[in-house]
Tab-separated table of C-alpha atoms in Angstrom:
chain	number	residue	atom	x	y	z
A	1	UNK	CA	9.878	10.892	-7.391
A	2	UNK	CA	11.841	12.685	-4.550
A	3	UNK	CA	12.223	11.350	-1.171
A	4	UNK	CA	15.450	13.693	-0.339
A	5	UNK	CA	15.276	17.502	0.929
A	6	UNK	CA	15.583	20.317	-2.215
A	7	UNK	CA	14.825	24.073	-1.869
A	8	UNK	CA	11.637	25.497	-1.322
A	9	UNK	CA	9.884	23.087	0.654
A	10	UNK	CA	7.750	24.756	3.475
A	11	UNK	CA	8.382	24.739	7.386
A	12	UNK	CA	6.027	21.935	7.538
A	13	UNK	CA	8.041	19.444	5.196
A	14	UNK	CA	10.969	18.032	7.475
A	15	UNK	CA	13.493	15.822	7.114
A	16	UNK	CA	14.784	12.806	9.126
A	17	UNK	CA	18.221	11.259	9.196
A	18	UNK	CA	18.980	7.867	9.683
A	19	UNK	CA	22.138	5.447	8.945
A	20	UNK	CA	21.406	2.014	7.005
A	21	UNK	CA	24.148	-0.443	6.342
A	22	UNK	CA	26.597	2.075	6.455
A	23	UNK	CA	25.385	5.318	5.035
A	24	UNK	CA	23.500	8.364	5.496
A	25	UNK	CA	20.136	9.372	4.630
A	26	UNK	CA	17.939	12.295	4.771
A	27	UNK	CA	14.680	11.708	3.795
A	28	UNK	CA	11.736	14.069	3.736
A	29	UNK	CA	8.307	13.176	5.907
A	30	UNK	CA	5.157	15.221	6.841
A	31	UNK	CA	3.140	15.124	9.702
A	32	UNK	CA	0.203	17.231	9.204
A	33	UNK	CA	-2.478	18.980	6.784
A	34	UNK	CA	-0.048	21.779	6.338
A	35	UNK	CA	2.861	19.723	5.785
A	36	UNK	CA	0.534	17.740	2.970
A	37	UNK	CA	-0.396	21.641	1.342
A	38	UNK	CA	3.461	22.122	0.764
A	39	UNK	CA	4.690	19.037	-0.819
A	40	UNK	CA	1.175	19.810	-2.977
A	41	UNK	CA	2.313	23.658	-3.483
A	42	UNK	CA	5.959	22.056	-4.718
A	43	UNK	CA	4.298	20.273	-7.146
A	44	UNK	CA	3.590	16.610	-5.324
A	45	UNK	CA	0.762	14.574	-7.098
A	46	UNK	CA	1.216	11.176	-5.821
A	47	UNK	CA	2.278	10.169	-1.966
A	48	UNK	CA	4.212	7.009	-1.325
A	49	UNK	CA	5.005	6.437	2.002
A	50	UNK	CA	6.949	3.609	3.603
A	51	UNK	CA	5.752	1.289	6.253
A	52	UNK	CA	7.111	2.756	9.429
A	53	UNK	CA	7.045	5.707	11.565
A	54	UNK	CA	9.951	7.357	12.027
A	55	UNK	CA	9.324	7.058	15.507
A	56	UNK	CA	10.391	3.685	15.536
A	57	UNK	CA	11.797	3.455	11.270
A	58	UNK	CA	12.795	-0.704	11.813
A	59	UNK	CA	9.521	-1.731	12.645
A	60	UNK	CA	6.723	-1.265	9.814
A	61	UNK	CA	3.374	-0.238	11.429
A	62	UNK	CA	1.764	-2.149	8.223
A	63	UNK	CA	2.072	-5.578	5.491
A	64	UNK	CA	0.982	-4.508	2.265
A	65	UNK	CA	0.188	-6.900	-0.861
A	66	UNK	CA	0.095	-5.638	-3.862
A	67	UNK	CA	-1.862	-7.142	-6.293
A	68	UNK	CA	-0.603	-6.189	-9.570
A	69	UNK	CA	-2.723	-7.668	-12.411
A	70	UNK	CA	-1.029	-8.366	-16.220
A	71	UNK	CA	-3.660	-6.489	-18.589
A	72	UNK	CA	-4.719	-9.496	-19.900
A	73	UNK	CA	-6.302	-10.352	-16.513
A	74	UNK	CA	-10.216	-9.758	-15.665
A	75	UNK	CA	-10.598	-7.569	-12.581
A	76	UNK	CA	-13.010	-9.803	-11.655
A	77	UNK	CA	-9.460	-12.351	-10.903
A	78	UNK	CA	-7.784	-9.595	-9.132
A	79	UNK	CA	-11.166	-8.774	-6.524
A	80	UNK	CA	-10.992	-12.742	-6.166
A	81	UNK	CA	-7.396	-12.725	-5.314
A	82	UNK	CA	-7.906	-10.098	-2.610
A	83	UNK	CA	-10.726	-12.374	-1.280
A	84	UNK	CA	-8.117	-15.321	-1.030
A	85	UNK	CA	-5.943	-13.049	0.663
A	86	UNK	CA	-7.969	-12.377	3.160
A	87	UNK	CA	-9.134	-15.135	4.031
A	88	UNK	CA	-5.533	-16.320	4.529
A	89	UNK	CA	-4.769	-13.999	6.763
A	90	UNK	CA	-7.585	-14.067	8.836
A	91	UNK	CA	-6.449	-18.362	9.081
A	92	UNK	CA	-3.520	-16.675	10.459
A	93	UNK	CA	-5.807	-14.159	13.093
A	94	UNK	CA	-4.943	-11.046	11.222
A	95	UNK	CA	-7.109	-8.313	10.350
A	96	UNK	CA	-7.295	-6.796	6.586
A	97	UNK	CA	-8.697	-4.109	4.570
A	98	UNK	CA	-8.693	-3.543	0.962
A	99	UNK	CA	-7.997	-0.389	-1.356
A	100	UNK	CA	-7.964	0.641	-4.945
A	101	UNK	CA	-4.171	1.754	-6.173
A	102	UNK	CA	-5.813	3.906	-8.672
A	103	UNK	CA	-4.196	2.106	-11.274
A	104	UNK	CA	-4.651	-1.461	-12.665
A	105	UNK	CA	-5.272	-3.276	-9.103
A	106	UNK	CA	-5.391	-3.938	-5.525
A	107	UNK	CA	-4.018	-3.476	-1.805
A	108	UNK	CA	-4.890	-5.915	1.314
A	109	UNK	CA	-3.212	-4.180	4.047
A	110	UNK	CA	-2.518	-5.486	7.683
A	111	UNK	CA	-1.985	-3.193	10.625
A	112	UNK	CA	0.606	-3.978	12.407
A	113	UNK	CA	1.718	-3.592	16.335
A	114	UNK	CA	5.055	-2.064	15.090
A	115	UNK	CA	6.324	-4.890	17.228
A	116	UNK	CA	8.028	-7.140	14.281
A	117	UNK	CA	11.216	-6.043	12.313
A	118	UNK	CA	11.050	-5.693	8.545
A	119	UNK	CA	12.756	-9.238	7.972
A	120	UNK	CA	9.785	-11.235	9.798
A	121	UNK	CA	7.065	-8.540	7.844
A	122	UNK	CA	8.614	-9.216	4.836
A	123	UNK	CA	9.169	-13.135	5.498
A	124	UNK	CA	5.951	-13.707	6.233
A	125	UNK	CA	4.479	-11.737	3.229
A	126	UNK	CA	6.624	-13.465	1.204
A	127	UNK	CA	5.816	-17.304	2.147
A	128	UNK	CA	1.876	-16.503	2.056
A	129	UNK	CA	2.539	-15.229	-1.405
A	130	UNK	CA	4.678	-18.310	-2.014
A	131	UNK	CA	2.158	-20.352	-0.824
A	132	UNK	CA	-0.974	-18.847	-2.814
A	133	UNK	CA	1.618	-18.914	-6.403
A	134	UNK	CA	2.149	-23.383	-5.394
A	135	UNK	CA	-1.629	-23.640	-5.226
A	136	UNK	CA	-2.462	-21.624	-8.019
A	137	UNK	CA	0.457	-21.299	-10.557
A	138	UNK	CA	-1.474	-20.268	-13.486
A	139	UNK	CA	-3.348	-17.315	-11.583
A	140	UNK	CA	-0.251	-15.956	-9.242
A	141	UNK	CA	3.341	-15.175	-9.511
A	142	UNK	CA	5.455	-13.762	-7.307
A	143	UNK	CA	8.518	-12.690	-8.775
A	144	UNK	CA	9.120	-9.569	-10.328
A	145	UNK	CA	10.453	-10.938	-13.726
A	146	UNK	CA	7.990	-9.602	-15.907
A	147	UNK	CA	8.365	-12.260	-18.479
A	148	UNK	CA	7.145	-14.549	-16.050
A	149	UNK	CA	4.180	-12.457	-14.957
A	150	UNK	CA	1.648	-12.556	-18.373
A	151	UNK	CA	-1.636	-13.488	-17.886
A	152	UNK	CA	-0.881	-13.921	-14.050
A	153	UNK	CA	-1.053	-11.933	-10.582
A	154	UNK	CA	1.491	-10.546	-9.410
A	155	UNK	CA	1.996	-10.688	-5.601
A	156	UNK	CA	3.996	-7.710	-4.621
A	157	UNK	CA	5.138	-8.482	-1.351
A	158	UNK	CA	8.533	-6.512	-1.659
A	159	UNK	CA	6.467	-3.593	-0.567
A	160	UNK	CA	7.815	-4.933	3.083
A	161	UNK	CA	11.140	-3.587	2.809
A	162	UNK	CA	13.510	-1.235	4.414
A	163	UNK	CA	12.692	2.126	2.416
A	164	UNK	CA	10.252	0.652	0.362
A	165	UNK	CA	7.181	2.736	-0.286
A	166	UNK	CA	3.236	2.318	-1.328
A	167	UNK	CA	0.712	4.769	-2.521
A	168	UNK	CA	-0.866	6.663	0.410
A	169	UNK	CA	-4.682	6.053	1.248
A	170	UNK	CA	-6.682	8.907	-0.644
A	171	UNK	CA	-3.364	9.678	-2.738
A	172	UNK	CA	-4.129	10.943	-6.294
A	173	UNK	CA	-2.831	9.342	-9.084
A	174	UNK	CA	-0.488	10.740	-11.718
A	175	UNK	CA	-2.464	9.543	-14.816
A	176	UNK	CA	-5.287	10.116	-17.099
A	177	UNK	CA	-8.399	10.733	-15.010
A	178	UNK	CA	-6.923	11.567	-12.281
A	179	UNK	CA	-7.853	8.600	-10.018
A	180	UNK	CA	-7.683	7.959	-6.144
A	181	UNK	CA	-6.221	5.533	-3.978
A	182	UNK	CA	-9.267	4.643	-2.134
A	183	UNK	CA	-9.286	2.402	0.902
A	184	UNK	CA	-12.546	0.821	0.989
A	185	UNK	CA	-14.927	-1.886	3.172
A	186	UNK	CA	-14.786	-5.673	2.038
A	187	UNK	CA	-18.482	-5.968	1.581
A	188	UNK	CA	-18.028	-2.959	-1.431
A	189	UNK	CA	-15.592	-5.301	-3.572
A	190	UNK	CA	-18.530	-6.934	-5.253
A	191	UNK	CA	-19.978	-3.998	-6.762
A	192	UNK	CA	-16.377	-2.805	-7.653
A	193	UNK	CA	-15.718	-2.251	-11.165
A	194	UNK	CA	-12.148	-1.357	-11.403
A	195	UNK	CA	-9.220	-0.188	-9.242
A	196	UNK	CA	-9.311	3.077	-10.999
A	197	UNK	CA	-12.685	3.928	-10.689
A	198	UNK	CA	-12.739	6.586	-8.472
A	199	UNK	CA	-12.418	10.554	-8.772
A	200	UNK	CA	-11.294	13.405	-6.821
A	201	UNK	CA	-15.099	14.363	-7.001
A	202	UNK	CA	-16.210	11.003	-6.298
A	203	UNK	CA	-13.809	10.819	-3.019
A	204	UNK	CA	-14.757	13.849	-2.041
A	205	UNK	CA	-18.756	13.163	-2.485
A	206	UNK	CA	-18.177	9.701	-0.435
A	207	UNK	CA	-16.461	11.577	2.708
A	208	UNK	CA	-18.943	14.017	2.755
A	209	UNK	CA	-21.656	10.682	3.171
A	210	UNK	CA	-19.648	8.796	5.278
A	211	UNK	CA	-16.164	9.576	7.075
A	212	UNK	CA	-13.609	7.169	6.697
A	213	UNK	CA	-13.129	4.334	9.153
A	214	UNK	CA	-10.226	5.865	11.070
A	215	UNK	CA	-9.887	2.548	13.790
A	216	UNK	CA	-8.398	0.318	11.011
A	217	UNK	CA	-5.334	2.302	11.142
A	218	UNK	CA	-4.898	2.005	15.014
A	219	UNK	CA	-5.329	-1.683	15.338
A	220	UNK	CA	-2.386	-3.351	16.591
A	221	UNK	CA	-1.546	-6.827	15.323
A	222	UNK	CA	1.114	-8.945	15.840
A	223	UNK	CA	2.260	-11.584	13.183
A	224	UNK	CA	2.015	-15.290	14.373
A	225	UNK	CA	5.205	-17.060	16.231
């Protein structure tokens, strides 16, 4: 992967500096179709953002879980474990929506207000993970020693970090098939039959149907006191 400037990268691919702890970084970030055509024209495949504008870099604009299934697990488990997930959050009055990584599982997303830092994000990601691995040891697990995730869940909530990234919505994947990251309505999770299921065609035939609910991206949420 590359997150730091090289040669040939296009007007439209800029980079941003910022201190952390210390040190200096320079990290690339695009801001438009044109900017997305020249990290493609360099050779990109797969986008992996991080939470937070650089507007405002130490306040994450989203949560993201990561459900990350063992391959022994049923997808069946991991569409159930989204469905928990929601409905834990919404206990907590915050708003979700679910996408396919294009790999093995799934991503429940919250909008955020860009109001909390990326301690509280991550805090609170981490103790509803906590809580869903005491109620349900045998299904979840939320560390990321491997050897303790086999036959389980795993509950990536490090994705709220400082720096760290997650595929992009509509990102392609790097892998046999070439799936999509697809960000989708809860009511379609029942008829899903994997998190890889999707093409470039069939992306492309969807948005042509129906264009993509751009308000779930704009709804600013705050995470409970």
């Amino acid at each position: 992967f590359q997150r730091n400037p090289g040669k040939g990268f296009g007007d439209h691919v800029k980079t941003y500096l910022f201190k952390h702890k210390g040190k200096k970084y320079e990290y690339l970030f695009i801001e438009n179709a044109k900017g997305l055509m020249e990290v493609v024209q360099m050779g990109a495949i797969e986008l992996h953002p991080w939470g937070a504008d650089i507007k405002d870099i130490h306040h994450p604009d989203w949560m993201v879980f990561d459900l990350d299934p063992d391959t022994a697990v049923p997808f069946e488990a991991v569409k159930l474990a989204a469905l928990d997930l929601r409905a834990r959050l919404k206990k907590n009055k915050l708003e979700s929506f679910v996408k396919t990584t294009g790999g093995k599982g799934l991503h429940v997303v919250v909008p955020l207000s860009g109001k909390n830092k990326w301690d509280e994000v991550k805090a609170f990601a981490n103790d509803l993970a906590d809580q869903m691995v005491e109620e349900a040891p045998d299904a979840y697990v939320a560390t990321m020693t491997k050897s303790k995730r086999a036959g389980k869940i795993f509950i990536d909530f490090f994705r709220n970090d400082y720096t760290a990234t997650s595929v992009s919505d509509f990102s392609v994947r790097a892998r046999e098939g070439a799936s999509v990251a697809l960000p989708l309505e809860w009511d379609e999770i029942k008829k899903l039959k994997s998190a890889n299921q999707f093409s470039m065609q069939d992306v492309v035939k969807r948005i042509k149907k129906k264009k993509p609910d751009l308000k779930r991206y704009n709804k600013k949420q705050n995470l409970p006191k």
